[in-house]
Amino acid sequence: MKTYLLLLLISLFNFNNFAQLARIDANIKKLDNSQFVIIHGDKPMFEMKSGAALKLIKARKRAVPKLIKALEDSSKVIMAHLTLCHIYFNVATFAGPKQKTINDITTYYYFLGQQNGEGLIISEIKKKEGNILYIEPENLKTIISFWKKYVSEN
């Protein structure tokens, strides 16, 4: 009887872990950079419009391996980075913009990350149709390396 009870408890534990991993996968799939919105004003701020990111923050370190993988997806990198900042630092610092104009195209650069630490540089080009956010390849490599190293040490 004890053996059956033990097997039942182990099965329930494994099912719960499987279900939790499935929820994490589903929420990772819902992440999208469009859920990160820069509010332009005297002092730019941002909004995170993602229920999926909030659920991943609540999952804490169980979500981290999938978030590290999501950093490699150009459509998810900003939200994955922001979610990791909230998991490890409870906050994300936002600063900027600095701007650079080349060939009549002005690019605005914002910092999103840990205060006095490593961060993601979000580039923005303002167009009539809407603003375009993107990450430079060098910065993407830097932030992926940072998170892999940081997570392995913490």
PDB file of C-alpha atoms in Angstrom:
ATOM      1  CA  MET A   1       0.000   0.000   0.000  1.00  0.00           C
ATOM      2  CA  LYS A   2       2.833   2.398   0.872  1.00  0.00           C
ATOM      3  CA  THR A   3       4.451   1.685  -2.475  1.00  0.00           C
ATOM      4  CA  TYR A   4       1.254   2.606  -4.359  1.00  0.00           C
ATOM      5  CA  LEU A   5       0.892   5.777  -2.348  1.00  0.00           C
ATOM      6  CA  LEU A   6       4.502   6.710  -3.050  1.00  0.00           C
ATOM      7  CA  LEU A   7       4.041   6.038  -6.785  1.00  0.00           C
ATOM      8  CA  LEU A   8       0.875   8.154  -6.792  1.00  0.00           C
ATOM      9  CA  LEU A   9       2.672  11.067  -5.104  1.00  0.00           C
ATOM     10  CA  ILE A  10       5.584  10.859  -7.543  1.00  0.00           C
ATOM     11  CA  SER A  11       3.162  10.766 -10.487  1.00  0.00           C
ATOM     12  CA  LEU A  12       1.294  13.816  -9.207  1.00  0.00           C
ATOM     13  CA  PHE A  13       4.562  15.679  -8.659  1.00  0.00           C
ATOM     14  CA  ASN A  14       5.762  14.867 -12.192  1.00  0.00           C
ATOM     15  CA  PHE A  15       2.403  15.860 -13.706  1.00  0.00           C
ATOM     16  CA  ASN A  16       2.497  19.193 -11.852  1.00  0.00           C
ATOM     17  CA  ASN A  17       6.044  19.892 -13.109  1.00  0.00           C
ATOM     18  CA  PHE A  18       5.040  18.961 -16.657  1.00  0.00           C
ATOM     19  CA  ALA A  19       1.984  21.242 -16.497  1.00  0.00           C
ATOM     20  CA  GLN A  20       4.083  24.109 -15.151  1.00  0.00           C
ATOM     21  CA  LEU A  21       6.644  23.714 -17.948  1.00  0.00           C
ATOM     22  CA  ALA A  22       3.820  23.649 -20.503  1.00  0.00           C
ATOM     23  CA  ARG A  23       2.459  26.952 -19.084  1.00  0.00           C
ATOM     24  CA  ILE A  24       5.945  28.481 -19.273  1.00  0.00           C
ATOM     25  CA  ASP A  25       6.278  27.376 -22.917  1.00  0.00           C
ATOM     26  CA  ALA A  26       2.850  28.825 -23.738  1.00  0.00           C
ATOM     27  CA  ASN A  27       3.744  32.166 -22.130  1.00  0.00           C
ATOM     28  CA  ILE A  28       7.119  32.332 -23.901  1.00  0.00           C
ATOM     29  CA  LYS A  29       5.279  31.898 -27.209  1.00  0.00           C
ATOM     30  CA  LYS A  30       3.055  34.870 -26.313  1.00  0.00           C
ATOM     31  CA  LEU A  31       5.988  37.237 -25.728  1.00  0.00           C
ATOM     32  CA  ASP A  32       6.451  39.875 -28.407  1.00  0.00           C
ATOM     33  CA  ASN A  33       8.508  43.068 -28.570  1.00  0.00           C
ATOM     34  CA  SER A  34       5.358  45.020 -29.447  1.00  0.00           C
ATOM     35  CA  GLN A  35       4.335  44.532 -25.785  1.00  0.00           C
ATOM     36  CA  PHE A  36       7.134  46.935 -24.823  1.00  0.00           C
ATOM     37  CA  VAL A  37       5.914  50.481 -25.422  1.00  0.00           C
ATOM     38  CA  ILE A  38       8.058  53.598 -25.104  1.00  0.00           C
ATOM     39  CA  ILE A  39       6.094  56.556 -23.781  1.00  0.00           C
ATOM     40  CA  HIS A  40       7.670  59.674 -25.247  1.00  0.00           C
ATOM     41  CA  GLY A  41       7.617  62.805 -23.148  1.00  0.00           C
ATOM     42  CA  ASP A  42       9.889  65.099 -21.185  1.00  0.00           C
ATOM     43  CA  LYS A  43      11.273  62.021 -19.490  1.00  0.00           C
ATOM     44  CA  PRO A  44      10.679  58.898 -21.593  1.00  0.00           C
ATOM     45  CA  MET A  45       9.237  55.909 -19.774  1.00  0.00           C
ATOM     46  CA  PHE A  46       8.024  52.502 -20.861  1.00  0.00           C
ATOM     47  CA  GLU A  47       5.070  50.221 -20.333  1.00  0.00           C
ATOM     48  CA  MET A  48       5.094  46.453 -20.340  1.00  0.00           C
ATOM     49  CA  LYS A  49       1.779  45.317 -21.814  1.00  0.00           C
ATOM     50  CA  SER A  50       2.117  41.580 -21.392  1.00  0.00           C
ATOM     51  CA  GLY A  51       0.185  39.252 -19.145  1.00  0.00           C
ATOM     52  CA  ALA A  52       2.487  36.472 -20.348  1.00  0.00           C
ATOM     53  CA  ALA A  53       5.571  38.333 -19.063  1.00  0.00           C
ATOM     54  CA  LEU A  54       3.895  38.852 -15.686  1.00  0.00           C
ATOM     55  CA  LYS A  55       3.172  35.113 -15.441  1.00  0.00           C
ATOM     56  CA  LEU A  56       6.788  34.310 -16.326  1.00  0.00           C
ATOM     57  CA  ILE A  57       7.994  36.736 -13.640  1.00  0.00           C
ATOM     58  CA  LYS A  58       5.838  34.837 -11.118  1.00  0.00           C
ATOM     59  CA  ALA A  59       7.341  31.539 -12.314  1.00  0.00           C
ATOM     60  CA  ARG A  60      10.730  33.047 -11.374  1.00  0.00           C
ATOM     61  CA  LYS A  61      13.814  30.922 -12.085  1.00  0.00           C
ATOM     62  CA  ARG A  62      11.801  28.007 -13.507  1.00  0.00           C
ATOM     63  CA  ALA A  63      11.218  30.221 -16.586  1.00  0.00           C
ATOM     64  CA  VAL A  64      14.844  31.333 -16.974  1.00  0.00           C
ATOM     65  CA  PRO A  65      16.160  28.637 -19.381  1.00  0.00           C
ATOM     66  CA  LYS A  66      13.309  29.327 -21.821  1.00  0.00           C
ATOM     67  CA  LEU A  67      13.804  33.104 -21.458  1.00  0.00           C
ATOM     68  CA  ILE A  68      17.517  32.749 -22.246  1.00  0.00           C
ATOM     69  CA  LYS A  69      16.546  30.870 -25.414  1.00  0.00           C
ATOM     70  CA  ALA A  70      13.944  33.569 -26.239  1.00  0.00           C
ATOM     71  CA  LEU A  71      16.712  36.201 -26.237  1.00  0.00           C
ATOM     72  CA  GLU A  72      17.845  34.704 -29.556  1.00  0.00           C
ATOM     73  CA  ASP A  73      14.453  35.465 -31.160  1.00  0.00           C
ATOM     74  CA  SER A  74      14.493  39.008 -32.566  1.00  0.00           C
ATOM     75  CA  SER A  75      10.720  39.302 -32.051  1.00  0.00           C
ATOM     76  CA  LYS A  76      10.991  38.461 -28.324  1.00  0.00           C
ATOM     77  CA  VAL A  77      14.396  39.751 -27.187  1.00  0.00           C
ATOM     78  CA  ILE A  78      13.193  42.976 -25.531  1.00  0.00           C
ATOM     79  CA  MET A  79      10.443  41.268 -23.540  1.00  0.00           C
ATOM     80  CA  ALA A  80      12.663  38.303 -22.619  1.00  0.00           C
ATOM     81  CA  HIS A  81      15.357  40.688 -21.346  1.00  0.00           C
ATOM     82  CA  LEU A  82      12.833  42.792 -19.442  1.00  0.00           C
ATOM     83  CA  THR A  83      11.338  39.682 -17.837  1.00  0.00           C
ATOM     84  CA  LEU A  84      14.797  38.435 -16.794  1.00  0.00           C
ATOM     85  CA  CYS A  85      15.542  41.857 -15.257  1.00  0.00           C
ATOM     86  CA  HIS A  86      12.393  41.593 -13.148  1.00  0.00           C
ATOM     87  CA  ILE A  87      13.190  38.027 -12.079  1.00  0.00           C
ATOM     88  CA  TYR A  88      16.760  38.800 -10.988  1.00  0.00           C
ATOM     89  CA  PHE A  89      16.704  42.516 -10.084  1.00  0.00           C
ATOM     90  CA  ASN A  90      12.969  43.127  -9.388  1.00  0.00           C
ATOM     91  CA  VAL A  91      13.154  46.166 -11.673  1.00  0.00           C
ATOM     92  CA  ALA A  92      14.561  47.368 -14.975  1.00  0.00           C
ATOM     93  CA  THR A  93      16.238  50.727 -15.387  1.00  0.00           C
ATOM     94  CA  PHE A  94      15.247  52.727 -18.460  1.00  0.00           C
ATOM     95  CA  ALA A  95      17.266  55.680 -19.742  1.00  0.00           C
ATOM     96  CA  GLY A  96      17.651  57.737 -22.857  1.00  0.00           C
ATOM     97  CA  PRO A  97      17.347  58.673 -25.514  1.00  0.00           C
ATOM     98  CA  LYS A  98      20.682  59.428 -27.063  1.00  0.00           C
ATOM     99  CA  GLN A  99      20.398  60.136 -30.727  1.00  0.00           C
ATOM    100  CA  LYS A 100      22.461  59.863 -33.887  1.00  0.00           C
ATOM    101  CA  THR A 101      21.538  61.130 -37.354  1.00  0.00           C
ATOM    102  CA  ILE A 102      23.005  59.542 -40.466  1.00  0.00           C
ATOM    103  CA  ASN A 103      21.733  60.343 -43.982  1.00  0.00           C
ATOM    104  CA  ASP A 104      18.739  62.260 -42.582  1.00  0.00           C
ATOM    105  CA  ILE A 105      17.632  59.246 -40.506  1.00  0.00           C
ATOM    106  CA  THR A 106      17.653  59.834 -36.773  1.00  0.00           C
ATOM    107  CA  THR A 107      18.021  56.820 -34.514  1.00  0.00           C
ATOM    108  CA  TYR A 108      17.209  57.095 -30.800  1.00  0.00           C
ATOM    109  CA  TYR A 109      18.983  54.791 -28.354  1.00  0.00           C
ATOM    110  CA  TYR A 110      17.491  53.717 -25.014  1.00  0.00           C
ATOM    111  CA  PHE A 111      19.064  51.680 -22.220  1.00  0.00           C
ATOM    112  CA  LEU A 112      17.021  48.922 -20.572  1.00  0.00           C
ATOM    113  CA  GLY A 113      18.670  46.888 -17.852  1.00  0.00           C
ATOM    114  CA  GLN A 114      20.301  46.940 -14.465  1.00  0.00           C
ATOM    115  CA  GLN A 115      21.299  50.315 -13.107  1.00  0.00           C
ATOM    116  CA  ASN A 116      25.092  50.681 -13.382  1.00  0.00           C
ATOM    117  CA  GLY A 117      25.229  47.305 -15.082  1.00  0.00           C
ATOM    118  CA  GLU A 118      24.775  45.500 -18.337  1.00  0.00           C
ATOM    119  CA  GLY A 119      21.763  46.403 -20.388  1.00  0.00           C
ATOM    120  CA  LEU A 120      20.070  46.136 -23.710  1.00  0.00           C
ATOM    121  CA  ILE A 121      20.364  49.078 -26.072  1.00  0.00           C
ATOM    122  CA  ILE A 122      17.043  49.494 -27.843  1.00  0.00           C
ATOM    123  CA  SER A 123      17.268  51.425 -31.099  1.00  0.00           C
ATOM    124  CA  GLU A 124      14.228  53.328 -32.340  1.00  0.00           C
ATOM    125  CA  ILE A 125      13.526  55.008 -35.648  1.00  0.00           C
ATOM    126  CA  LYS A 126      10.443  57.219 -35.751  1.00  0.00           C
ATOM    127  CA  LYS A 127       8.379  56.974 -38.930  1.00  0.00           C
ATOM    128  CA  LYS A 128       4.980  58.296 -39.971  1.00  0.00           C
ATOM    129  CA  GLU A 129       3.588  54.748 -40.036  1.00  0.00           C
ATOM    130  CA  GLY A 130       4.860  54.090 -36.511  1.00  0.00           C
ATOM    131  CA  ASN A 131       8.073  53.701 -34.619  1.00  0.00           C
ATOM    132  CA  ILE A 132      10.427  50.821 -35.346  1.00  0.00           C
ATOM    133  CA  LEU A 133      12.279  49.198 -32.449  1.00  0.00           C
ATOM    134  CA  TYR A 134      15.251  46.948 -33.063  1.00  0.00           C
ATOM    135  CA  ILE A 135      18.410  45.611 -31.430  1.00  0.00           C
ATOM    136  CA  GLU A 136      21.853  45.935 -33.020  1.00  0.00           C
ATOM    137  CA  PRO A 137      23.494  42.500 -33.551  1.00  0.00           C
ATOM    138  CA  GLU A 138      26.562  43.392 -31.408  1.00  0.00           C
ATOM    139  CA  ASN A 139      24.353  44.375 -28.478  1.00  0.00           C
ATOM    140  CA  LEU A 140      22.285  41.223 -28.868  1.00  0.00           C
ATOM    141  CA  LYS A 141      25.415  39.065 -28.595  1.00  0.00           C
ATOM    142  CA  THR A 142      26.550  41.031 -25.538  1.00  0.00           C
ATOM    143  CA  ILE A 143      23.237  40.689 -23.706  1.00  0.00           C
ATOM    144  CA  ILE A 144      22.908  36.959 -24.451  1.00  0.00           C
ATOM    145  CA  SER A 145      26.459  36.391 -23.131  1.00  0.00           C
ATOM    146  CA  PHE A 146      25.702  38.526 -20.074  1.00  0.00           C
ATOM    147  CA  TRP A 147      22.561  36.566 -19.166  1.00  0.00           C
ATOM    148  CA  LYS A 148      24.151  33.141 -19.728  1.00  0.00           C
ATOM    149  CA  LYS A 149      27.072  34.085 -17.472  1.00  0.00           C
ATOM    150  CA  TYR A 150      24.897  35.846 -14.863  1.00  0.00           C
ATOM    151  CA  VAL A 151      22.448  32.967 -14.602  1.00  0.00           C
ATOM    152  CA  SER A 152      25.235  30.389 -14.270  1.00  0.00           C
ATOM    153  CA  GLU A 153      26.739  32.372 -11.362  1.00  0.00           C
ATOM    154  CA  ASN A 154      23.490  33.154  -9.516  1.00  0.00           C
TER     155      ASN A 154
END
